[in-house]
PDB file of C-alpha atoms in Angstrom:
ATOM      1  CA  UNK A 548       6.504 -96.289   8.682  1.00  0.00           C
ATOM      2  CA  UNK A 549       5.549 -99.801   7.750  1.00  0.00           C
ATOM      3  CA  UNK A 550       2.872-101.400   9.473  1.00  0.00           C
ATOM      4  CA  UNK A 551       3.787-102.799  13.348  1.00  0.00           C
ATOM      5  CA  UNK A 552       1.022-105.606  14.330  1.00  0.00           C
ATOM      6  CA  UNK A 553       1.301-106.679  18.105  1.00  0.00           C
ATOM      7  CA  UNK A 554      -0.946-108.598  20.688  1.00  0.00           C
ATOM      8  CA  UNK A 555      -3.097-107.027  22.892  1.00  0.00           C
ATOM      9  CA  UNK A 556      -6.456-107.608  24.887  1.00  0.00           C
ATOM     10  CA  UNK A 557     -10.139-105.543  25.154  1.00  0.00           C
ATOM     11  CA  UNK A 558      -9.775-103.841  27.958  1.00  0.00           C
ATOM     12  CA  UNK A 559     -11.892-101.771  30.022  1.00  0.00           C
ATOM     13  CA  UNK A 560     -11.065 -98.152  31.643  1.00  0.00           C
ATOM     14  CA  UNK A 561     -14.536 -98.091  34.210  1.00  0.00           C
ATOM     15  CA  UNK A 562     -13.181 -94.722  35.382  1.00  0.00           C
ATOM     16  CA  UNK A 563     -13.928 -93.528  31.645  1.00  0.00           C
ATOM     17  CA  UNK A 564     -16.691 -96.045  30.910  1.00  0.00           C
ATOM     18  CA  UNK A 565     -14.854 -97.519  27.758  1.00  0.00           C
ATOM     19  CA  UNK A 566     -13.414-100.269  26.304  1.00  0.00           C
ATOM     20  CA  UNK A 567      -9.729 -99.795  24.550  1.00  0.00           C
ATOM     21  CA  UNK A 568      -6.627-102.155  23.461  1.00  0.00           C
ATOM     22  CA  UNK A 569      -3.777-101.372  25.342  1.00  0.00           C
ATOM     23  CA  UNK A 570      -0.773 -99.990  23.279  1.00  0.00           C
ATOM     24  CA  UNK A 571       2.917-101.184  24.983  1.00  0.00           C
ATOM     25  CA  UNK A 572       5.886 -98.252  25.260  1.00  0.00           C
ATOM     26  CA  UNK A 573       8.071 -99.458  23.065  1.00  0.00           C
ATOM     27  CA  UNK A 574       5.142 -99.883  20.125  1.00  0.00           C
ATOM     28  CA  UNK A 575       3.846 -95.972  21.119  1.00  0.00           C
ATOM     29  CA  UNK A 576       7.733 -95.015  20.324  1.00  0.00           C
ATOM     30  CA  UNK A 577       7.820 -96.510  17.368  1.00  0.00           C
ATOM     31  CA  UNK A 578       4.915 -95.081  15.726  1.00  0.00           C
ATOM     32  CA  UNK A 579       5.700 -91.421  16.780  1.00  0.00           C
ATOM     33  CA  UNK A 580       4.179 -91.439  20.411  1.00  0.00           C
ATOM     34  CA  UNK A 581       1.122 -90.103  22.210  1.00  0.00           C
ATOM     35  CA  UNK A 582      -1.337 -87.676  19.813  1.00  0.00           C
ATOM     36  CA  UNK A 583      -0.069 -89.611  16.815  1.00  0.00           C
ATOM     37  CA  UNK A 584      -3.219 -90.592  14.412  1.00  0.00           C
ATOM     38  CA  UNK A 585      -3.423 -93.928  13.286  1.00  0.00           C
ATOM     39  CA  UNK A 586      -5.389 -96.119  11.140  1.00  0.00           C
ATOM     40  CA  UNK A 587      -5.533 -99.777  13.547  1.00  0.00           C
ATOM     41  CA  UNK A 588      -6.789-102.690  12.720  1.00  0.00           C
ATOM     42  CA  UNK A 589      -8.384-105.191  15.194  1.00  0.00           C
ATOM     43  CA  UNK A 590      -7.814-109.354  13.899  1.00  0.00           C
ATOM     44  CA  UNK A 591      -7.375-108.202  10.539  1.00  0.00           C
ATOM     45  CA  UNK A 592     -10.947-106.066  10.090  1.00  0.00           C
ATOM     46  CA  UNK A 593     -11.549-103.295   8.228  1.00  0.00           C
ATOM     47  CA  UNK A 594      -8.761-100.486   9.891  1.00  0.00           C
ATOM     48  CA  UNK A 595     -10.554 -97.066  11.294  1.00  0.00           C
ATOM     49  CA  UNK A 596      -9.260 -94.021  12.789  1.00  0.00           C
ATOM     50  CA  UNK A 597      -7.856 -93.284  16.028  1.00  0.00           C
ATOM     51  CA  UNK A 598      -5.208 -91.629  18.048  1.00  0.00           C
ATOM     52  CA  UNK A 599      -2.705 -92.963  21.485  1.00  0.00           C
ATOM     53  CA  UNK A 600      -4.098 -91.533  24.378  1.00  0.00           C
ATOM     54  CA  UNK A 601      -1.476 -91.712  27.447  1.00  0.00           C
ATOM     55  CA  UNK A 602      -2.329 -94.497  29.976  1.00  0.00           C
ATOM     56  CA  UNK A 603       0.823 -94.382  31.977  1.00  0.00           C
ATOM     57  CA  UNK A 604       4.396 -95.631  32.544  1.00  0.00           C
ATOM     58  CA  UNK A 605       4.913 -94.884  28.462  1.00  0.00           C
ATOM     59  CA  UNK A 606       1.946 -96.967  27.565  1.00  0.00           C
ATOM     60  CA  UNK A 607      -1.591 -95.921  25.562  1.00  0.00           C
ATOM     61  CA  UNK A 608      -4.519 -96.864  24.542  1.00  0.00           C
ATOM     62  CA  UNK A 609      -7.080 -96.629  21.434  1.00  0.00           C
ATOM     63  CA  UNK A 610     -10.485 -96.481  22.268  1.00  0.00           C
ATOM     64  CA  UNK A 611     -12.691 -99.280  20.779  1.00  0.00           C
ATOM     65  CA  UNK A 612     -16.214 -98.708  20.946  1.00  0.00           C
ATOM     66  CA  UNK A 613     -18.930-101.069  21.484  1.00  0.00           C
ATOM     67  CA  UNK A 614     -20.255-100.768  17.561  1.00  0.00           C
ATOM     68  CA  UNK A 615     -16.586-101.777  16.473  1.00  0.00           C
ATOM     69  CA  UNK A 616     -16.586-104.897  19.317  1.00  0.00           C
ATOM     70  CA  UNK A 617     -19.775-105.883  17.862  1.00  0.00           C
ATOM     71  CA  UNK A 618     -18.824-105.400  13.976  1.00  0.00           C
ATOM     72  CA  UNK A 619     -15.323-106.985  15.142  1.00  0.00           C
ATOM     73  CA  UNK A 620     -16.782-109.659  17.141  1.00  0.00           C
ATOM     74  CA  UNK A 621     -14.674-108.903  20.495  1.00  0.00           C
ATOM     75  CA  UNK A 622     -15.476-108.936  24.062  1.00  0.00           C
ATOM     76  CA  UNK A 623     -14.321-107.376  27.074  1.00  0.00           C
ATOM     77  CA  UNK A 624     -10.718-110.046  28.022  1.00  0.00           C
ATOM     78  CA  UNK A 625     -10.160-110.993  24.649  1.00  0.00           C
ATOM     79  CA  UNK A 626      -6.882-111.370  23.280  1.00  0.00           C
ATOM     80  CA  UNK A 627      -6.534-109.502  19.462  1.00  0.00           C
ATOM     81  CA  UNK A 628      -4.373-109.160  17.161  1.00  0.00           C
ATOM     82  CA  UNK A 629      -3.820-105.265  16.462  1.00  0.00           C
ATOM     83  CA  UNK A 630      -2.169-103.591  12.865  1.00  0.00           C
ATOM     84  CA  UNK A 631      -0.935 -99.797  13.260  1.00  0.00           C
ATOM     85  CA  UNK A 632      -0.519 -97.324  10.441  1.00  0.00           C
ATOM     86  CA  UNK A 633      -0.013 -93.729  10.344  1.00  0.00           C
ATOM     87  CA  UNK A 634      -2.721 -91.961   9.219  1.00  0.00           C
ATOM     88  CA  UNK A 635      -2.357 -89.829   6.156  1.00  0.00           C
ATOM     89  CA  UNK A 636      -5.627 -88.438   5.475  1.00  0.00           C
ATOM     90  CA  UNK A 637      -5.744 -84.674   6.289  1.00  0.00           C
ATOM     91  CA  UNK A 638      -8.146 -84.755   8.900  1.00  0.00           C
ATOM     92  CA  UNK A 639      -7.106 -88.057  10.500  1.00  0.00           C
ATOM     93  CA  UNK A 640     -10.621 -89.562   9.911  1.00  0.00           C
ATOM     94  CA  UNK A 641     -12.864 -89.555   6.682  1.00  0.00           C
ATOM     95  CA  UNK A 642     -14.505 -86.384   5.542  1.00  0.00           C
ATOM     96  CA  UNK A 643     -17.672 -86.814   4.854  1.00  0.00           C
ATOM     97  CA  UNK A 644     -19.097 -85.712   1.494  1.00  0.00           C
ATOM     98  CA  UNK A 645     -22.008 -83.342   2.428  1.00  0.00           C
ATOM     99  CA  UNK A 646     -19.411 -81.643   4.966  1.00  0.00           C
ATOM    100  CA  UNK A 647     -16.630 -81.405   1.952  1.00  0.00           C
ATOM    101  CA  UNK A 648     -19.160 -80.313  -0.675  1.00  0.00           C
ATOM    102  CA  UNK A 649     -20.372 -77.254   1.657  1.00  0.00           C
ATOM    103  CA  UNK A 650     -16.664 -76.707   2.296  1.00  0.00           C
ATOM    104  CA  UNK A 651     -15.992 -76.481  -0.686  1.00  0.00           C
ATOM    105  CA  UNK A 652     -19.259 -74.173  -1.895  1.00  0.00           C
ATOM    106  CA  UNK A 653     -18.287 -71.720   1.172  1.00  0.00           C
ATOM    107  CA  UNK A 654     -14.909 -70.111   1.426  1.00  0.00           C
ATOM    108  CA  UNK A 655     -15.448 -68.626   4.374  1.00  0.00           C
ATOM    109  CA  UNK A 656     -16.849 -71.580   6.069  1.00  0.00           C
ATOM    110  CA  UNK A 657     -13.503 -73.303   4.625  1.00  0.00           C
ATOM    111  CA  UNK A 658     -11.443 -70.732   5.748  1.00  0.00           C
ATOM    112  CA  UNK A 659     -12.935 -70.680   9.539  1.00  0.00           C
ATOM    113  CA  UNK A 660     -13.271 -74.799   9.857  1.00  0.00           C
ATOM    114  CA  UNK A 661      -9.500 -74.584   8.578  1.00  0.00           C
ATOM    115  CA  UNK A 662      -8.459 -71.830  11.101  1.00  0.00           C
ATOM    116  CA  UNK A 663      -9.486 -74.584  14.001  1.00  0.00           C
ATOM    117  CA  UNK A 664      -7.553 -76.961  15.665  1.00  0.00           C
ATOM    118  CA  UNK A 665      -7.444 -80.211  14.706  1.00  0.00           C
ATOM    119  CA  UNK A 666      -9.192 -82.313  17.552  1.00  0.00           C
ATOM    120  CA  UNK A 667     -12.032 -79.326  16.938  1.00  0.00           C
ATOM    121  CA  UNK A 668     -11.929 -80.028  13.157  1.00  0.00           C
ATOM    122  CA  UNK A 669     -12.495 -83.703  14.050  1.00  0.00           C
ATOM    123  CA  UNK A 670     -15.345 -83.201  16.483  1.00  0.00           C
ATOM    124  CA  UNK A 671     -17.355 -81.337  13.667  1.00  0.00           C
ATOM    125  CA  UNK A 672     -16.464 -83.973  11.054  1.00  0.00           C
ATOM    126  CA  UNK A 673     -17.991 -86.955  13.489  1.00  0.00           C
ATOM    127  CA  UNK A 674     -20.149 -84.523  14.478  1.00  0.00           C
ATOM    128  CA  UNK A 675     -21.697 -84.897  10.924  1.00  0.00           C
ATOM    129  CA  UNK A 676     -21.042 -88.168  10.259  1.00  0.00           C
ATOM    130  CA  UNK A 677     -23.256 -89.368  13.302  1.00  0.00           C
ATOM    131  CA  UNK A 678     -26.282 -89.907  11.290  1.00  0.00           C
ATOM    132  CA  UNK A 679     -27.235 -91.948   8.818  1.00  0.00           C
ATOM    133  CA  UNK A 680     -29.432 -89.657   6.843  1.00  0.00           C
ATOM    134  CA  UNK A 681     -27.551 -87.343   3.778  1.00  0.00           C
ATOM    135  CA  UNK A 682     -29.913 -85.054   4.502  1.00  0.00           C
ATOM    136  CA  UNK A 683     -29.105 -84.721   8.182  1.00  0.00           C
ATOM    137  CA  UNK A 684     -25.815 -84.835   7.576  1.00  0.00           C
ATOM    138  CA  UNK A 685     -26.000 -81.861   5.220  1.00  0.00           C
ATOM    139  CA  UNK A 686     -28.610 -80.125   8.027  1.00  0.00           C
ATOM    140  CA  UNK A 687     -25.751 -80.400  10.490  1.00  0.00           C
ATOM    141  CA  UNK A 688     -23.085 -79.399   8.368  1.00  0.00           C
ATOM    142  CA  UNK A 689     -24.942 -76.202   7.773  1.00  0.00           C
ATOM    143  CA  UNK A 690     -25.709 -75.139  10.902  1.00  0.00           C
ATOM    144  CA  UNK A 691     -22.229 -76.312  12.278  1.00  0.00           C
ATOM    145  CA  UNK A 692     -20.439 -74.190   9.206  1.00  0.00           C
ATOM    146  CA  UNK A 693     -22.812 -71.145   9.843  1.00  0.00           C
ATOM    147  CA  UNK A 694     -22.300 -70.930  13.578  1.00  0.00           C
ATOM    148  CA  UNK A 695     -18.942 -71.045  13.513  1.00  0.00           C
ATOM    149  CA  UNK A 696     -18.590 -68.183  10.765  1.00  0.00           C
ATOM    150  CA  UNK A 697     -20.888 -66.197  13.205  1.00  0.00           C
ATOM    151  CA  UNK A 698     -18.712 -66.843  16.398  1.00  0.00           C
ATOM    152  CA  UNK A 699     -15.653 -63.987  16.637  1.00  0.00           C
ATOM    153  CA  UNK A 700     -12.700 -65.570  14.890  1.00  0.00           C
ATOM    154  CA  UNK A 701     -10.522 -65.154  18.558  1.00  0.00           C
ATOM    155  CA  UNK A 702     -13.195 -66.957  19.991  1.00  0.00           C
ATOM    156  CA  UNK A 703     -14.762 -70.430  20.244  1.00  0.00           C
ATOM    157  CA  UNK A 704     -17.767 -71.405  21.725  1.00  0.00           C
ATOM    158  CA  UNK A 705     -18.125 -75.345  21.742  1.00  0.00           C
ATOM    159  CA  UNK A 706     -21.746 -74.693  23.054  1.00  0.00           C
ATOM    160  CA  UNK A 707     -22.727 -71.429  20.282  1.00  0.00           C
ATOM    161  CA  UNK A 708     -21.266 -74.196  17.892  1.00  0.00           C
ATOM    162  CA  UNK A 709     -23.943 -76.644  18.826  1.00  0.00           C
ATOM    163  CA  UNK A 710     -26.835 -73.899  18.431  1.00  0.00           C
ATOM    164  CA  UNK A 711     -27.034 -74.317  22.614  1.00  0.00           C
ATOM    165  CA  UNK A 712     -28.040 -71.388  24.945  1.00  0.00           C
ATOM    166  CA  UNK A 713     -25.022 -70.281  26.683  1.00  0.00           C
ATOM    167  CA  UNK A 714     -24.874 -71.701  30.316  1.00  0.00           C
ATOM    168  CA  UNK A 715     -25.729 -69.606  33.172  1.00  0.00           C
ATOM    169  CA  UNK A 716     -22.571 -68.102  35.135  1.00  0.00           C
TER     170      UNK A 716
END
């Protein structure tokens, strides 16, 4: 797919406290519809990763959050000019290192983190990527890779995951 660059504004869902661009049908049908990752590009910035999420009548929307506005230089109303790509990286965002070097150390870890689904895959990946620090990022990866080969493979516990107590029934 080559690129497809459209008009669109920063709008604001309050129900889910974010800010988005709106995708139009016809461009969601082109690039492969809802779930489809992307890489999108606000006025020409640096592109990041994302996926449609439905919004009605055949329509979607990409969450932009208020780090990108800022780095972007958008506000809430304004009118942008937005690039689409399909995203071909495996995880549909970047891996980062200290995650893929334990990955790559631990076969088992591989092997579980691989079993997952995707959008679980991705949560541990920003998960790790949240901080700054290389050595935090490493921490996390550890723990998050050592959790998850202690949790029965037919079972996943977002919360066991985390290191959290379970909740109270």
């Amino acid at each position: 797919m080559n690129p497809i660059t459209f008009k669109s504004h920063i709008d604001h869902l309050a129900k889910l406290k974010l800010h988005h661009i709106t995708v139009p049908s016809e461009i969601v049908d082109k690039v492969g519809g809802i779930g489809t990752r992307l890489m999108c590009s606000i006025n020409g910035q640096k592109a990041f990763h994302g996926g449609m999420v439905a919004l009605g009548g055949g329509a979607a929307y990409i969450t932009v959050n208020k780090k990108r506005m800022k780095e972007f230089g958008v506000e809430l109303g304004d009118e942008v000019e937005v690039t689409l790509e399909l995203d071909h990286s495996k995880y549909g965002m970047e891996m980062p290192e200290e995650l893929e070097a334990l990955l790559e150390q631990d076969q088992e870890g591989e092997r579980r983190f691989e079993m997952l689904a995707p959008s679980k895959q991705r949560y541990i990946i920003h998960y790790v990527s949240q901080v700054k620090s290389s050595q935090l990022k490493i921490d996390r990866a550890i723990m998050l890779i050592n959790n998850l080969k202690a949790q029965p493979e037919d079972e996943f516990d977002m919360r066991n995951l985390l290191g959290l107590p379970p909740r109270d029934s």
